[in-house]
Short mmCIF file of N, CA and C in Angstrom, two decimals:
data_model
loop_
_atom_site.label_atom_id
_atom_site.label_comp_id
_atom_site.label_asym_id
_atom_site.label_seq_id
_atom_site.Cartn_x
_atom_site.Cartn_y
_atom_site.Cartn_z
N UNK A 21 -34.27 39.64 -59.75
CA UNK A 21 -35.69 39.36 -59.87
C UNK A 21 -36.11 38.43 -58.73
N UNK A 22 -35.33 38.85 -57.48
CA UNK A 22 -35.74 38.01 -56.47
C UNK A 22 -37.14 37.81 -55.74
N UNK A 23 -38.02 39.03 -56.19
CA UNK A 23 -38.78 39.26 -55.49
C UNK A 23 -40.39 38.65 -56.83
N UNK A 24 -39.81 37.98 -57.46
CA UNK A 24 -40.81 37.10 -58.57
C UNK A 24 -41.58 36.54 -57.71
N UNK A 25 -41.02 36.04 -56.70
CA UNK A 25 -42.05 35.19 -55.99
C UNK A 25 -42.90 35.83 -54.68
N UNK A 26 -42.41 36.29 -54.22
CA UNK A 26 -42.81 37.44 -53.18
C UNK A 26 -43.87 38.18 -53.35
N UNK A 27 -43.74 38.74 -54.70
CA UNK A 27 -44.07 39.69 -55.72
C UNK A 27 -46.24 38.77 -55.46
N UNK A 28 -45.63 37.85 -56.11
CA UNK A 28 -47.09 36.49 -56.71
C UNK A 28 -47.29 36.03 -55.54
N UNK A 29 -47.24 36.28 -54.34
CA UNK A 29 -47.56 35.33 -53.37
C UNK A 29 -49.23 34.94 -53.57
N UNK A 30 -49.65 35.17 -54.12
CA UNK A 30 -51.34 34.94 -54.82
C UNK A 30 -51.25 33.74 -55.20
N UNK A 31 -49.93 33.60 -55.61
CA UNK A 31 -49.68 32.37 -56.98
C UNK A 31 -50.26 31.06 -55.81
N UNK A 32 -49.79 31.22 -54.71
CA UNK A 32 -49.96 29.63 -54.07
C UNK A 32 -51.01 29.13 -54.23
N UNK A 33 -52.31 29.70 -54.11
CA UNK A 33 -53.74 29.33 -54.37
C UNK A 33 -53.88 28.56 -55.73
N UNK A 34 -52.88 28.78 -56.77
CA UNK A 34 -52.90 27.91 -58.05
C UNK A 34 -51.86 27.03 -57.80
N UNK A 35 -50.78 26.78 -56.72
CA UNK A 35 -49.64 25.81 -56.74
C UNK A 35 -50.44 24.42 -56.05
N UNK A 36 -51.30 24.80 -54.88
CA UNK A 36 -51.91 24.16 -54.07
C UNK A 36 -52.63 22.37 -54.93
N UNK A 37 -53.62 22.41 -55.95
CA UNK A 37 -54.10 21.80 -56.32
C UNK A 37 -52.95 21.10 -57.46
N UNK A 38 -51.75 21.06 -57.25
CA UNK A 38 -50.81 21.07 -58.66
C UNK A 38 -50.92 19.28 -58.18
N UNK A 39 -50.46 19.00 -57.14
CA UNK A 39 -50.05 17.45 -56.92
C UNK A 39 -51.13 16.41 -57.57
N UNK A 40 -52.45 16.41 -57.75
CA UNK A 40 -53.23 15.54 -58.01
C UNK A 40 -53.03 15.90 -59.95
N UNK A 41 -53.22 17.40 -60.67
CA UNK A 41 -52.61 17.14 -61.87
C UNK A 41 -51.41 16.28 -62.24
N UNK A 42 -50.67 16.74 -61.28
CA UNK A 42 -49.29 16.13 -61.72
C UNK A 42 -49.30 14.50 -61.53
N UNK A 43 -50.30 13.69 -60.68
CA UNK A 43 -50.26 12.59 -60.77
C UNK A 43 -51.12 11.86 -62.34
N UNK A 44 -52.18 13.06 -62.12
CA UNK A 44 -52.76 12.50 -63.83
C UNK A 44 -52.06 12.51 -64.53
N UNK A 45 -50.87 13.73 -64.94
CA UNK A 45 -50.12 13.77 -66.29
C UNK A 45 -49.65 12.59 -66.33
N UNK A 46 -48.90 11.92 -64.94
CA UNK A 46 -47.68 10.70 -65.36
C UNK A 46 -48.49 9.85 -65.42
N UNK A 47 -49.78 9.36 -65.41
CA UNK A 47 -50.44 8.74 -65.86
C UNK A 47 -51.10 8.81 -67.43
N UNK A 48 -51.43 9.95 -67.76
CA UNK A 48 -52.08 10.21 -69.10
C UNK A 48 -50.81 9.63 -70.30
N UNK A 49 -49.03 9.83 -69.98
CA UNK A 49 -48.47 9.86 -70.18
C UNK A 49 -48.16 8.56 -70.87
N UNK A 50 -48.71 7.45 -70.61
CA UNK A 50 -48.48 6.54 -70.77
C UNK A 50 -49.24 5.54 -72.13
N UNK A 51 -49.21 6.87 -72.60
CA UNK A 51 -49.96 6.38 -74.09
C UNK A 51 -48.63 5.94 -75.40
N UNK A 52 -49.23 5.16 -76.44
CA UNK A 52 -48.39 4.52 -77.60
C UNK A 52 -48.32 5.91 -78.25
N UNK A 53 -48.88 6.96 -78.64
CA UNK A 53 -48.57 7.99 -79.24
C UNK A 53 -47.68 8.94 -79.02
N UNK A 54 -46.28 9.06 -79.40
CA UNK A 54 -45.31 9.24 -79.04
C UNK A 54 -45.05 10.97 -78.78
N UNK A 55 -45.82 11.57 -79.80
CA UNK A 55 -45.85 12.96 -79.28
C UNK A 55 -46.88 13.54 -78.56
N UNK A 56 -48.04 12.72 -78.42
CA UNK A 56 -49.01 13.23 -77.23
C UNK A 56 -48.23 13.02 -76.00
N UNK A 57 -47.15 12.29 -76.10
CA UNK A 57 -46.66 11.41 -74.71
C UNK A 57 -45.30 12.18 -74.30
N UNK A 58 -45.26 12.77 -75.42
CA UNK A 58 -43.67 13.92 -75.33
C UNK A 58 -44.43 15.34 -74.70
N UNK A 59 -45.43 15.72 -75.12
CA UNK A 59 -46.35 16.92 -74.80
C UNK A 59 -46.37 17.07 -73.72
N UNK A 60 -47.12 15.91 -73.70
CA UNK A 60 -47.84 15.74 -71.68
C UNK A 60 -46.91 15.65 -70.80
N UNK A 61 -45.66 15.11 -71.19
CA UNK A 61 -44.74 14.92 -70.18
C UNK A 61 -43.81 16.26 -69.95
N UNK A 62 -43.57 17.04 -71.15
CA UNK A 62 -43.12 17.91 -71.27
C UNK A 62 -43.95 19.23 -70.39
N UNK A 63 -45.50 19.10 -70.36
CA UNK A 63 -46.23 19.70 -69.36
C UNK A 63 -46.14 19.53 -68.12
N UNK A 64 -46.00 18.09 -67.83
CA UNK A 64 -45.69 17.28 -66.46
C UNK A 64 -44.41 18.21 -65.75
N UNK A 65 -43.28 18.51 -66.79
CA UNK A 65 -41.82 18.88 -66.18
C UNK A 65 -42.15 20.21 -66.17
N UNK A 66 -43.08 21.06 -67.03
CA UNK A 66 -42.81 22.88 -66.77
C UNK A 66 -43.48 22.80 -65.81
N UNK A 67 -44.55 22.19 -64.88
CA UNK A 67 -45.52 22.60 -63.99
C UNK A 67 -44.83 22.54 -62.72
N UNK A 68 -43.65 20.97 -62.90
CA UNK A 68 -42.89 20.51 -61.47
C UNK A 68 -42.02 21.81 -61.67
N UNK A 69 -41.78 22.42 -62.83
CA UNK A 69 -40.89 23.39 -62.40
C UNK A 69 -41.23 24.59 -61.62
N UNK A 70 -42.22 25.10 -62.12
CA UNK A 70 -42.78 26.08 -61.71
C UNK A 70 -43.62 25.55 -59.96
N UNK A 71 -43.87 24.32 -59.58
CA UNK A 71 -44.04 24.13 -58.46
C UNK A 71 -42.71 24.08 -57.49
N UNK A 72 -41.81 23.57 -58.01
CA UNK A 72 -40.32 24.03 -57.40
C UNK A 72 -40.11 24.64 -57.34
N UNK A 73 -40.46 25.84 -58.34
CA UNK A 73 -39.74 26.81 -58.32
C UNK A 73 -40.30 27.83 -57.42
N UNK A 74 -41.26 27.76 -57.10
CA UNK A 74 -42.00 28.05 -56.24
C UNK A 74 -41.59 28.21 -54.42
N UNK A 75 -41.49 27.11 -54.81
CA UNK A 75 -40.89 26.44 -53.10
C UNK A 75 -39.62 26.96 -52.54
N UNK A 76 -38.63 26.78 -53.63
CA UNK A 76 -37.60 27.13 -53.39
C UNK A 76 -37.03 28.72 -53.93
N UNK A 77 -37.81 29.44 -54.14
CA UNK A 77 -37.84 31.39 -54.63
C UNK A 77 -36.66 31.05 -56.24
N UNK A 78 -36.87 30.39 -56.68
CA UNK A 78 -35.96 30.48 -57.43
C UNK A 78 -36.08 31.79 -58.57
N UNK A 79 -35.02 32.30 -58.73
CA UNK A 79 -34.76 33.20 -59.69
C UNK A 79 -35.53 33.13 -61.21
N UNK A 80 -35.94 34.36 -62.06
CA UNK A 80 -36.88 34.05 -63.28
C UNK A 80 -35.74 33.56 -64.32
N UNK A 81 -34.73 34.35 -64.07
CA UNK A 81 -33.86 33.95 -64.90
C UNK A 81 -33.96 32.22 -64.95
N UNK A 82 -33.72 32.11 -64.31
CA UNK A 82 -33.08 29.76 -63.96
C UNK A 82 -34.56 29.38 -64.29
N UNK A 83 -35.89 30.16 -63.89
CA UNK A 83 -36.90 29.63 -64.62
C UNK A 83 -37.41 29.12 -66.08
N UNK A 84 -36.85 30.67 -66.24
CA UNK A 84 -37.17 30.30 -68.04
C UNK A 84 -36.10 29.44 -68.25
N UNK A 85 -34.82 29.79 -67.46
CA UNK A 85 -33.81 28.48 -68.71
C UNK A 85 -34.49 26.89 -68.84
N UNK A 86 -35.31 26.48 -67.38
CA UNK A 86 -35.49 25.43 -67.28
C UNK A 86 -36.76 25.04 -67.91
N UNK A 87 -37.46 26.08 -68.48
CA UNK A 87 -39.00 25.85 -69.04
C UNK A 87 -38.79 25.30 -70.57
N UNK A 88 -39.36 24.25 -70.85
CA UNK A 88 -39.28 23.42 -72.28
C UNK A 88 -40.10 23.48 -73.23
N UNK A 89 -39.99 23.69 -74.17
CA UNK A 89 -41.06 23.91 -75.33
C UNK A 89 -40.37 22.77 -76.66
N UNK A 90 -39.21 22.50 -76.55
CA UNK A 90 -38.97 21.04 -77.21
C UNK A 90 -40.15 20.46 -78.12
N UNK A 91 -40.64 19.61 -77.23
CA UNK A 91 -41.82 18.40 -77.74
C UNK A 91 -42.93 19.11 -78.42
N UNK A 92 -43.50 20.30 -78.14
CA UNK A 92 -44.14 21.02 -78.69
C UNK A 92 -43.60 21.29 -80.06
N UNK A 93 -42.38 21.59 -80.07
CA UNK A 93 -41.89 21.95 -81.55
C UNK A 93 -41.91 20.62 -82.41
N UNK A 94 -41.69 19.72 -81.82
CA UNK A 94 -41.25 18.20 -82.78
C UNK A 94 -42.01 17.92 -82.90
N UNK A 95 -43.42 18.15 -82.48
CA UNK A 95 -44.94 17.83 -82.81
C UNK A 95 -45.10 18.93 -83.99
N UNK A 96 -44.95 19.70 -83.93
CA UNK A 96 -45.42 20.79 -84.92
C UNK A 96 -44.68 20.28 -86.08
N UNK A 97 -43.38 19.87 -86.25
CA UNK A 97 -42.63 19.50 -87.58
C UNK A 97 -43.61 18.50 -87.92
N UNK A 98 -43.62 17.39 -87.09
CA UNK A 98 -44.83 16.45 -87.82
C UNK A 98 -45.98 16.04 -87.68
N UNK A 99 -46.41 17.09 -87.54
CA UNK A 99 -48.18 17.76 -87.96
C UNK A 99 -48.78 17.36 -86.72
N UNK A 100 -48.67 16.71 -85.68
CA UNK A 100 -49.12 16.15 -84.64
C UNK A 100 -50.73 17.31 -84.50
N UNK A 101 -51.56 17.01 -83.97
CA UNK A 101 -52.98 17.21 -84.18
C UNK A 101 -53.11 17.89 -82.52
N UNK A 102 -52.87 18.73 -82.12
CA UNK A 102 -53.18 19.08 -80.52
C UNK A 102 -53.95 18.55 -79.99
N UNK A 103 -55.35 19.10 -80.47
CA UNK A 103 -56.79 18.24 -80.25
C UNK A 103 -56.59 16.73 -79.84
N UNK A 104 -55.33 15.87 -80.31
CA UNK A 104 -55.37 14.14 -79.26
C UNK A 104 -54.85 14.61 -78.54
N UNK A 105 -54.84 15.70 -77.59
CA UNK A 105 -54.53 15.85 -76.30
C UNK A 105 -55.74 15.86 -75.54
N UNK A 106 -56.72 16.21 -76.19
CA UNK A 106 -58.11 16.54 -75.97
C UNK A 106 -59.09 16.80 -76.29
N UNK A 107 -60.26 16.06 -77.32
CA UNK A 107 -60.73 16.66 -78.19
C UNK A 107 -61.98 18.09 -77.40
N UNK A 108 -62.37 18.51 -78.53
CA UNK A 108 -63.16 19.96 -78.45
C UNK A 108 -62.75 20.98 -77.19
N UNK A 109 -63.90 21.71 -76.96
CA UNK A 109 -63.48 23.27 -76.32
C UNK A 109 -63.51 23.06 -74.99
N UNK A 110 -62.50 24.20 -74.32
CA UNK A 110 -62.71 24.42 -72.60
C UNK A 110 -64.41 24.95 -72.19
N UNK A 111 -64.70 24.22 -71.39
CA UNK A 111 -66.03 24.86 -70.86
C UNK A 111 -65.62 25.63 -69.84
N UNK A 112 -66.49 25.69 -68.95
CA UNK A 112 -66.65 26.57 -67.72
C UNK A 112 -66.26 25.73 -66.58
N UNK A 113 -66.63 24.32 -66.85
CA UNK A 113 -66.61 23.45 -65.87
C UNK A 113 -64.79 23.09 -65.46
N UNK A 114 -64.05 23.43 -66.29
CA UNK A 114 -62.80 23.36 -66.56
C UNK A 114 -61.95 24.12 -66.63
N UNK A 115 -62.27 25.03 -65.48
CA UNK A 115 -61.55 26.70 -65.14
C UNK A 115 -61.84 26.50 -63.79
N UNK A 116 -60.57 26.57 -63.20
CA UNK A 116 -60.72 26.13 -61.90
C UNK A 116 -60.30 27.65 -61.21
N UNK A 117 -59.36 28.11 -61.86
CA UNK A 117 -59.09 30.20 -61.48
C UNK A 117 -60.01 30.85 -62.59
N UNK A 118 -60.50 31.89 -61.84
CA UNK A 118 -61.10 32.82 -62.55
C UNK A 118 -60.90 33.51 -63.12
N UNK A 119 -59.22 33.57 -63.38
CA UNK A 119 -58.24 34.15 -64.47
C UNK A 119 -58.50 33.44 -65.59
N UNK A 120 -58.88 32.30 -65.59
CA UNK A 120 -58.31 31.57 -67.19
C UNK A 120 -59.90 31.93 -68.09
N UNK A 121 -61.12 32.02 -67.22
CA UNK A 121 -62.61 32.25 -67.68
C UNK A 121 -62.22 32.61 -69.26
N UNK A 122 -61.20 33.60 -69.96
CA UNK A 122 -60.92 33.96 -71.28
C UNK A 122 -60.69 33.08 -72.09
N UNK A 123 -60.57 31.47 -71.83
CA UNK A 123 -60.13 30.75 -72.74
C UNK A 123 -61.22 30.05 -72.70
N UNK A 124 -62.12 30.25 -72.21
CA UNK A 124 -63.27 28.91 -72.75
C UNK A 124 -63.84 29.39 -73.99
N UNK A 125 -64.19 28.39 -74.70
CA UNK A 125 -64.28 28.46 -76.28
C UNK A 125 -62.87 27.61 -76.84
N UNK A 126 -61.72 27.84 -76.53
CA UNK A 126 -60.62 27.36 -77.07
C UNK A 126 -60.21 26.23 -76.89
N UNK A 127 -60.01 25.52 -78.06
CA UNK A 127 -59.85 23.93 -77.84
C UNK A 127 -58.00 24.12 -77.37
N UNK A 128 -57.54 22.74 -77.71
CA UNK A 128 -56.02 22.09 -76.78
C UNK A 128 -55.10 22.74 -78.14
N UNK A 129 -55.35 22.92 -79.46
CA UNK A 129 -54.08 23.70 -80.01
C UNK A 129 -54.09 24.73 -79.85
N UNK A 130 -55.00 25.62 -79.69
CA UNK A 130 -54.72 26.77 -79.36
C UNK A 130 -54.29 27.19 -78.15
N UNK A 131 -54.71 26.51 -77.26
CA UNK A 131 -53.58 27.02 -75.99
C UNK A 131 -52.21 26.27 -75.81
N UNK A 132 -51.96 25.45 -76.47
CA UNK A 132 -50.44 24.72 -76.62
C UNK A 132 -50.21 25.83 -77.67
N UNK A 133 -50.72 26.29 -78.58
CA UNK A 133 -49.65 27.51 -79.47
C UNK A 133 -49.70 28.69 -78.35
N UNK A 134 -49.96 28.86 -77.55
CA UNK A 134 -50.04 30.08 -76.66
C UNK A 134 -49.12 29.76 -75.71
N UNK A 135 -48.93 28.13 -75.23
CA UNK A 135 -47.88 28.16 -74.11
C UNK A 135 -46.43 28.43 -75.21
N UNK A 136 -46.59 27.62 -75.71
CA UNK A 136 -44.88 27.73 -77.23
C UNK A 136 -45.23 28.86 -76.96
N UNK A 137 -45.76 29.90 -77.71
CA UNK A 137 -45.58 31.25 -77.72
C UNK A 137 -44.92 32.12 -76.78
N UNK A 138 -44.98 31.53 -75.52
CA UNK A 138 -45.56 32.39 -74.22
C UNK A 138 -43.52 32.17 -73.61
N UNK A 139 -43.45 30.87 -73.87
CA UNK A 139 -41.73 30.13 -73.80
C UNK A 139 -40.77 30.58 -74.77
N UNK A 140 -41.29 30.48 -75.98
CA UNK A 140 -40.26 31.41 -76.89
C UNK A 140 -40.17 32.90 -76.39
N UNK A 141 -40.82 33.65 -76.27
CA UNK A 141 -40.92 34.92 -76.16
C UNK A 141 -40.05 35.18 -74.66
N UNK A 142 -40.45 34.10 -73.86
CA UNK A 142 -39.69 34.36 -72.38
C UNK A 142 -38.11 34.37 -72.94
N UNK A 143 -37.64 33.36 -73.56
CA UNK A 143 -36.33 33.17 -73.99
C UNK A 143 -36.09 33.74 -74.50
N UNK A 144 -36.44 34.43 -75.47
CA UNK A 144 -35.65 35.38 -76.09
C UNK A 144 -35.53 36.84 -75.57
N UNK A 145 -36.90 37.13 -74.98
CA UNK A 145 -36.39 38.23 -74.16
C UNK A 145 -35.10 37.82 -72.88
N UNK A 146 -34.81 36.63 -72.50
CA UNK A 146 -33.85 36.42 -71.63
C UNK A 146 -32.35 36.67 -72.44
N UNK A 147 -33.00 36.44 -73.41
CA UNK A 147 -31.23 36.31 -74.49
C UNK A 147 -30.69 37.51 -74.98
N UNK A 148 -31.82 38.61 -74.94
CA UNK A 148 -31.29 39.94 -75.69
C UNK A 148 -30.96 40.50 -74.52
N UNK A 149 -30.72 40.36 -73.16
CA UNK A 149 -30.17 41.12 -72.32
C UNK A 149 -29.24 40.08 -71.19
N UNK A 150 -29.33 39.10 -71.83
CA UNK A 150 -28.76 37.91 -70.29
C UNK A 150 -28.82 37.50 -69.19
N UNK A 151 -30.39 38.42 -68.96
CA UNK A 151 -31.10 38.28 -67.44
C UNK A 151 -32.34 39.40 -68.10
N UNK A 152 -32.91 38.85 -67.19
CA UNK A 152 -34.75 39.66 -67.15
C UNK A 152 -34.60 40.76 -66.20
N UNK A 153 -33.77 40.76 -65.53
CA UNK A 153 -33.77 41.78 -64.34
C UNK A 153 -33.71 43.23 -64.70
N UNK A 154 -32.95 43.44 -66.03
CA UNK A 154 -33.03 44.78 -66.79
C UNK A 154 -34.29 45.17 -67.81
N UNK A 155 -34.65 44.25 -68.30
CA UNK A 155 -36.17 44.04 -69.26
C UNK A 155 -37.10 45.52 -68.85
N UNK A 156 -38.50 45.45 -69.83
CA UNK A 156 -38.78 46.46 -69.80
C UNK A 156 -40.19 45.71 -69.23
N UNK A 157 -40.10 44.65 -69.96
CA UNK A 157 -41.27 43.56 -69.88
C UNK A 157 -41.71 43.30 -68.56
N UNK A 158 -42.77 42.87 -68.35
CA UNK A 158 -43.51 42.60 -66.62
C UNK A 158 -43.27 41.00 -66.67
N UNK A 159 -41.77 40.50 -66.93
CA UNK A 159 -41.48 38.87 -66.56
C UNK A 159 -42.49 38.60 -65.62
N UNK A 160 -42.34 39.08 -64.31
CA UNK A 160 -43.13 37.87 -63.52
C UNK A 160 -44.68 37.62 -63.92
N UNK A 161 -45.22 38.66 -64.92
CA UNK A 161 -46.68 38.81 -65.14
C UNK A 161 -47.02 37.78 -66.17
N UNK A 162 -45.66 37.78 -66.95
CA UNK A 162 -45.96 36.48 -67.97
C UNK A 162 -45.50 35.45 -67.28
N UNK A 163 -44.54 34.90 -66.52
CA UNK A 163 -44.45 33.43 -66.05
C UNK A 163 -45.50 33.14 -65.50
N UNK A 164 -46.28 34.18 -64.58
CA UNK A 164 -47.29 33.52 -63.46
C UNK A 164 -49.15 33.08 -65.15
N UNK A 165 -48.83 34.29 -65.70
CA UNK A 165 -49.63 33.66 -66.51
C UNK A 165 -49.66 32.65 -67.43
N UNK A 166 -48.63 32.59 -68.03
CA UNK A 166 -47.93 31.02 -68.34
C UNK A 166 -48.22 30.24 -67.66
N UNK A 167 -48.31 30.08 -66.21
CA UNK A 167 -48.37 28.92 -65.79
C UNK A 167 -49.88 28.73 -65.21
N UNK A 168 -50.30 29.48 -65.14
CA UNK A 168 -51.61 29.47 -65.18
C UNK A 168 -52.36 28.45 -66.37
N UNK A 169 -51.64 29.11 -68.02
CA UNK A 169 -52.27 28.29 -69.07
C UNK A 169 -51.86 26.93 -68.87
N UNK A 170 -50.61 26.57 -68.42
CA UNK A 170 -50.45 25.62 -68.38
C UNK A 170 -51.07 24.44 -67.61
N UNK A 171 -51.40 24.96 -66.39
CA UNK A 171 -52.15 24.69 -65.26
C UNK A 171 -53.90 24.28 -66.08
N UNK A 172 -54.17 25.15 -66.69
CA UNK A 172 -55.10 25.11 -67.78
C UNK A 172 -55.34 24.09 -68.34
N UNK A 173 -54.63 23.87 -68.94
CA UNK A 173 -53.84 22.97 -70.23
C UNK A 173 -54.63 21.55 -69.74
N UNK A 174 -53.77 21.02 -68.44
CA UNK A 174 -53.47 20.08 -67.69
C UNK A 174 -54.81 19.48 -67.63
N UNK A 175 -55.77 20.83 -66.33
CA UNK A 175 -57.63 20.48 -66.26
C UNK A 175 -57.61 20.22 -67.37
N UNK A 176 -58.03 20.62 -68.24
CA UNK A 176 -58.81 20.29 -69.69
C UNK A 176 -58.50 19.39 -69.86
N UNK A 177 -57.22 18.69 -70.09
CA UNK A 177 -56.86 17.10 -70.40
C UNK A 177 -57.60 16.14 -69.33
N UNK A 178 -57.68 16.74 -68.03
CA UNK A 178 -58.22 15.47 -67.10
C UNK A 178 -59.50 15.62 -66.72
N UNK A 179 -59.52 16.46 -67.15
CA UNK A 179 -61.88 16.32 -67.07
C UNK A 179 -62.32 16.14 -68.52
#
């Protein structure tokens, strides 16, 4: 699946603006609420991944292994509220690609159940064959959109 990246060379136009999110997250990060602070950071690490991963063509396979959905789950055991990530809905003003335009209306749990979603599903399709490279699935169509939401995710928290 070497050609994941090759494939998305589109993708750079969304990698480009990643450095100034990524300085808000480690800042937002720094809250007493221990699973808003596991979330965000946990967003902070899939985005550096996917910006590394970027840089360096890395394989989808080593992608998904390295993509985390953790903190998301340990929030969900104890009820953690998405919405203190951000309260109410994505506007317009907060779509910075014209891909994501489908999620305005949707507040911060529903697209954190869509990234979990989006990570489980990568993994396990990685696990029923031991690489994506045989899959039937369009991997690179869901990582690049994955990271898009995630990318998503991020704006909405900092506007």
């Amino acid at each position: 699946m070497g050609g994941f990246f090759m494939q998305w060379e589109w993708l750079k136009t969304g990698i480009g603006p990643l450095k100034d999110l990524l300085a808000f997250l480690q800042k937002e990060a720094k809250t007493n609420d221990i699973h808003k602070k596991q979330v965000i950071r946990e967003l902070r690490n899939n985005l550096n991944i996917f910006h590394n991963g970027f840089r360096n063509h890395v394989e989808a396979d080593r992608m998904i292994d390295l993509l985390e959905n953790e903190a998301i789950k340990e929030a969900i055991r104890n009820n953690f509220k998405f919405n203190k990530l951000k309260p109410g809905t994505i506007k317009a003003f907060h779509i910075a690609d014209d891909r994501n335009k489908k999620y305005i209306g949707w507040d911060a749990e529903k697209l954190v159940d869509k990234i979990d979603e989006k990570i489980e599903e990568l993994k396990n399709i990685r696990k029923m064959k031991g690489s994506v490279k045989e899959v039937k699935n369009n991997v690179s169509a869901m990582l690049v959109n994955l990271y898009f939401r995630m990318k998503l995710l991020a704006e909405f928290i900092r506007l």
